[in-house]
XYZ file of C-alpha atoms in Angstrom:
261
model
C 34.432 9.136 -36.562
C 30.847 10.198 -34.837
C 29.174 12.984 -36.747
C 28.591 14.867 -33.582
C 32.466 14.518 -32.404
C 34.110 17.877 -31.848
C 36.996 16.485 -34.297
C 34.393 16.368 -37.106
C 34.240 20.073 -37.283
C 37.955 20.490 -36.970
C 39.659 22.749 -39.727
C 42.136 20.475 -41.706
C 44.896 22.288 -43.704
C 43.068 22.133 -46.931
C 39.814 23.925 -45.414
C 41.843 26.395 -43.581
C 43.756 27.219 -46.830
C 40.560 27.680 -48.602
C 38.905 29.978 -46.330
C 41.864 32.159 -46.318
C 41.970 32.160 -50.074
C 38.447 33.328 -49.844
C 38.638 35.989 -47.674
C 41.844 37.424 -49.483
C 41.123 40.487 -51.547
C 40.626 40.348 -55.361
C 43.194 42.034 -57.259
C 42.196 45.174 -58.903
C 41.772 43.968 -62.089
C 39.354 40.929 -60.633
C 37.488 43.587 -58.627
C 36.761 45.948 -61.826
C 35.861 42.819 -63.658
C 33.324 41.948 -61.046
C 31.836 45.351 -60.856
C 31.539 45.468 -64.664
C 30.242 41.872 -64.697
C 26.733 43.466 -62.960
C 25.708 44.715 -66.390
C 23.431 41.579 -66.823
C 21.256 43.410 -64.298
C 21.193 46.909 -65.675
C 17.955 48.133 -66.701
C 18.621 47.949 -70.516
C 17.754 44.171 -70.141
C 14.149 44.961 -68.799
C 11.290 44.014 -71.132
C 10.139 47.556 -70.917
C 13.461 48.761 -72.161
C 13.492 45.995 -74.720
C 10.273 46.927 -76.319
C 11.089 50.542 -76.216
C 14.183 50.118 -78.070
C 12.527 47.751 -80.479
C 9.599 50.454 -81.549
C 6.937 48.552 -79.683
C 5.664 50.995 -77.138
C 2.807 53.548 -77.776
C 2.872 57.048 -77.130
C 1.411 56.981 -73.818
C 4.138 54.558 -72.496
C 7.079 56.638 -74.010
C 5.693 59.849 -72.310
C 5.323 57.883 -69.198
C 8.848 56.856 -69.226
C 10.108 60.280 -70.082
C 7.841 61.623 -67.440
C 9.046 59.086 -64.681
C 12.474 59.457 -65.481
C 12.573 63.032 -65.017
C 12.106 62.707 -61.705
C 15.019 60.488 -61.583
C 16.937 63.127 -63.456
C 16.580 66.155 -61.062
C 17.431 63.529 -58.096
C 20.795 62.670 -59.463
C 22.507 66.118 -58.729
C 20.890 66.131 -55.475
C 22.656 62.735 -55.044
C 25.788 64.162 -56.112
C 25.646 67.044 -53.554
C 25.365 64.699 -50.622
C 28.630 63.149 -51.990
C 30.100 66.640 -51.927
C 28.690 67.453 -48.497
C 30.161 64.174 -46.879
C 33.355 64.275 -48.453
C 36.498 65.601 -46.749
C 38.654 64.983 -49.769
C 39.161 68.439 -51.798
C 40.496 66.871 -54.973
C 37.494 64.440 -54.991
C 35.116 67.448 -54.442
C 36.880 69.428 -57.319
C 36.001 66.704 -59.797
C 32.703 65.690 -58.612
C 31.386 69.100 -58.447
C 31.367 68.859 -62.416
C 28.553 66.090 -62.200
C 26.384 69.037 -60.580
C 27.002 71.564 -63.199
C 26.445 68.630 -65.943
C 22.941 68.343 -64.744
C 22.019 71.653 -63.334
C 23.690 73.771 -65.989
C 25.520 77.139 -66.068
C 25.213 80.073 -68.236
C 26.085 79.092 -71.702
C 25.224 75.542 -70.878
C 21.742 74.782 -69.351
C 22.696 70.919 -68.717
C 21.122 67.885 -68.345
C 17.716 68.527 -66.718
C 17.139 71.406 -69.214
C 17.775 68.787 -71.987
C 15.508 66.137 -70.262
C 12.934 68.994 -70.377
C 13.470 69.354 -74.078
C 13.084 65.326 -74.512
C 9.641 65.756 -72.582
C 8.374 68.482 -74.868
C 9.669 66.556 -78.067
C 7.189 63.764 -76.892
C 4.094 66.057 -76.461
C 4.480 66.673 -72.701
C 4.040 70.041 -71.142
C 7.079 71.548 -69.259
C 4.831 72.536 -66.298
C 3.709 68.805 -65.854
C 7.359 67.675 -65.857
C 8.375 70.047 -63.292
C 5.385 69.471 -61.062
C 5.779 65.621 -60.772
C 2.483 65.377 -60.395
C 2.370 62.233 -62.866
C 5.144 60.192 -61.746
C 3.987 56.922 -60.395
C 4.495 56.463 -56.638
C 6.793 53.413 -56.834
C 9.245 55.398 -58.980
C 8.911 58.423 -56.182
C 9.777 55.672 -53.585
C 12.610 54.083 -55.378
C 14.274 57.439 -56.244
C 13.626 58.843 -53.233
C 15.142 55.713 -51.095
C 18.424 56.259 -53.433
C 18.826 59.924 -52.149
C 18.428 58.847 -48.590
C 21.092 56.578 -49.118
C 23.626 58.762 -50.657
C 22.934 61.285 -47.577
C 23.519 58.551 -45.147
C 26.163 56.749 -46.636
C 29.796 57.147 -46.638
C 30.790 59.490 -50.032
C 32.660 56.354 -50.957
C 29.797 54.395 -51.032
C 27.489 56.933 -52.704
C 30.245 57.312 -55.127
C 30.132 53.641 -55.820
C 26.192 53.614 -56.216
C 26.888 55.694 -59.486
C 28.764 53.052 -61.150
C 25.849 52.166 -63.101
C 27.059 55.005 -65.453
C 29.362 52.121 -66.756
C 26.707 50.791 -68.627
C 24.797 54.094 -69.807
C 26.534 54.739 -72.845
C 25.383 51.724 -74.615
C 22.014 52.537 -73.872
C 22.309 56.050 -75.051
C 23.819 55.283 -78.338
C 21.000 52.519 -78.971
C 18.286 55.534 -78.189
C 20.045 57.820 -80.825
C 20.297 54.828 -83.289
C 16.917 53.344 -83.049
C 14.152 55.903 -81.919
C 14.523 58.306 -85.003
C 13.050 55.354 -87.071
C 10.607 53.798 -84.763
C 9.183 56.758 -83.519
C 9.207 59.515 -86.049
C 6.857 61.516 -84.119
C 9.573 62.660 -81.608
C 11.201 65.950 -82.608
C 14.740 65.908 -83.405
C 15.934 68.480 -80.717
C 14.543 65.647 -78.043
C 17.643 63.546 -78.520
C 20.463 66.376 -77.205
C 20.266 64.563 -73.901
C 21.437 61.535 -75.111
C 24.213 62.962 -77.278
C 25.557 64.909 -74.487
C 25.781 61.852 -71.893
C 27.790 59.821 -74.247
C 30.954 61.707 -73.281
C 29.999 62.906 -69.679
C 29.190 59.371 -68.567
C 32.606 58.012 -70.116
C 34.491 60.684 -68.146
C 32.369 60.109 -64.845
C 33.035 56.347 -65.231
C 36.852 56.780 -64.945
C 36.553 58.930 -61.852
C 33.839 56.660 -59.923
C 35.572 53.396 -60.850
C 39.118 55.066 -59.583
C 37.284 56.034 -56.336
C 35.566 52.585 -56.041
C 38.944 50.622 -56.947
C 40.936 52.763 -54.511
C 38.473 52.731 -51.374
C 37.480 49.320 -51.577
C 40.454 47.134 -50.672
C 39.558 44.340 -48.550
C 37.503 41.154 -49.791
C 34.409 42.398 -47.346
C 35.007 45.967 -48.762
C 35.011 44.828 -52.316
C 31.872 42.786 -51.815
C 30.066 45.606 -49.969
C 30.832 47.622 -53.149
C 29.205 44.922 -55.289
C 26.267 44.905 -52.922
C 26.065 48.830 -53.391
C 26.101 48.519 -57.029
C 23.524 45.606 -57.145
C 21.151 48.211 -54.849
C 21.504 50.838 -57.463
C 20.626 48.061 -60.190
C 17.434 47.335 -58.085
C 16.375 50.998 -58.066
C 16.308 51.244 -62.030
C 14.675 47.966 -62.446
C 12.250 48.651 -59.773
C 11.227 51.889 -61.648
C 10.654 49.922 -64.831
C 8.596 47.424 -62.953
C 6.249 50.066 -62.043
C 5.899 51.655 -65.449
C 5.498 48.029 -67.011
C 2.508 47.678 -64.848
C 1.144 51.406 -65.474
C 1.985 51.491 -69.038
C 1.955 48.010 -70.589
C -0.641 46.134 -68.465
C -2.573 49.477 -68.202
C -2.830 49.079 -64.412
C -1.991 52.544 -63.011
C -1.726 53.251 -59.382
C -5.465 52.562 -57.979
C -6.912 51.330 -61.402
C -9.193 49.166 -59.549
C -9.929 51.529 -56.638
C -13.862 51.878 -56.150
C -13.228 55.730 -55.803
C -11.997 56.034 -59.282
C-alpha cells in the first residue's frame, strides 16, 4: 500500500476502539488517583523546601520565605471570595465561606493571617513590614497575582479545583512542626500556631474541594482540564520558591547587579 494512499489513514476497528477508550471518562476513583498523583510536583520537593526542612537555611532565608509567603496567605481569602462571587450554588457558598473566616478570622479567633503575622514576629520580622509587602519579591507578587486573577475569571468550579494543592499540605505542616524547633531554636514557639491550625482545616477543606472537583469534571476532557488547573497552581507555588532560591540562596535579589545600586 502506498504511504500516501487515503486507505493508509483509514481507521481500523482496533484504532477506533482505542480512540473511544482514550476519550472515555476516568472512573471517580481513577480521577482522584490522578489528582493525588500530582503530589510529586508539590513545592515540598523543591530544593528550597528540602533545605529549609533540613535546617540548612540561614536566618535571612527563613525570614525571606515567611515574608513572601505572607503575600500568598493574604491572597487566599481574596481567591476564596472570587469563588463565592462566581458561585450560584447556595450550599457550596455556605461551606466555602468558612475558608475566608479561617484566614481573616472573627471575634475570638483571629484566623490564619494573624497567625502568620505571629510567625513573622517569631522569626524577627516587623509586623508593619509584613503588612506593607514592601519586601516581597516581584516574581512572587506576579505569581500570586496571576493566581487571584485566574480565580476571578475562571468558573467557580475551576477556581475550587485550583485549591486542591491543599491535599498535600498537612504533610508539609507536620514536617515543620516536627523539624523546625530543633533546626531553628531561635524561632519563638508561638510562631508555630499557624501550622497547627492548618492541620485540621486543610484536611476538612480537602474533602469539600475534592467532592466539588469529582462531581463537576465528569467528561475526559473536563477531567484533563482539572489536572491542568491543578498543575497551574503547582506551577505558581514552585515558581515562588524559584524566586526565593535566587534571592536568598544564590544571593542575587532583584536588580542585584544593577548599576543603580
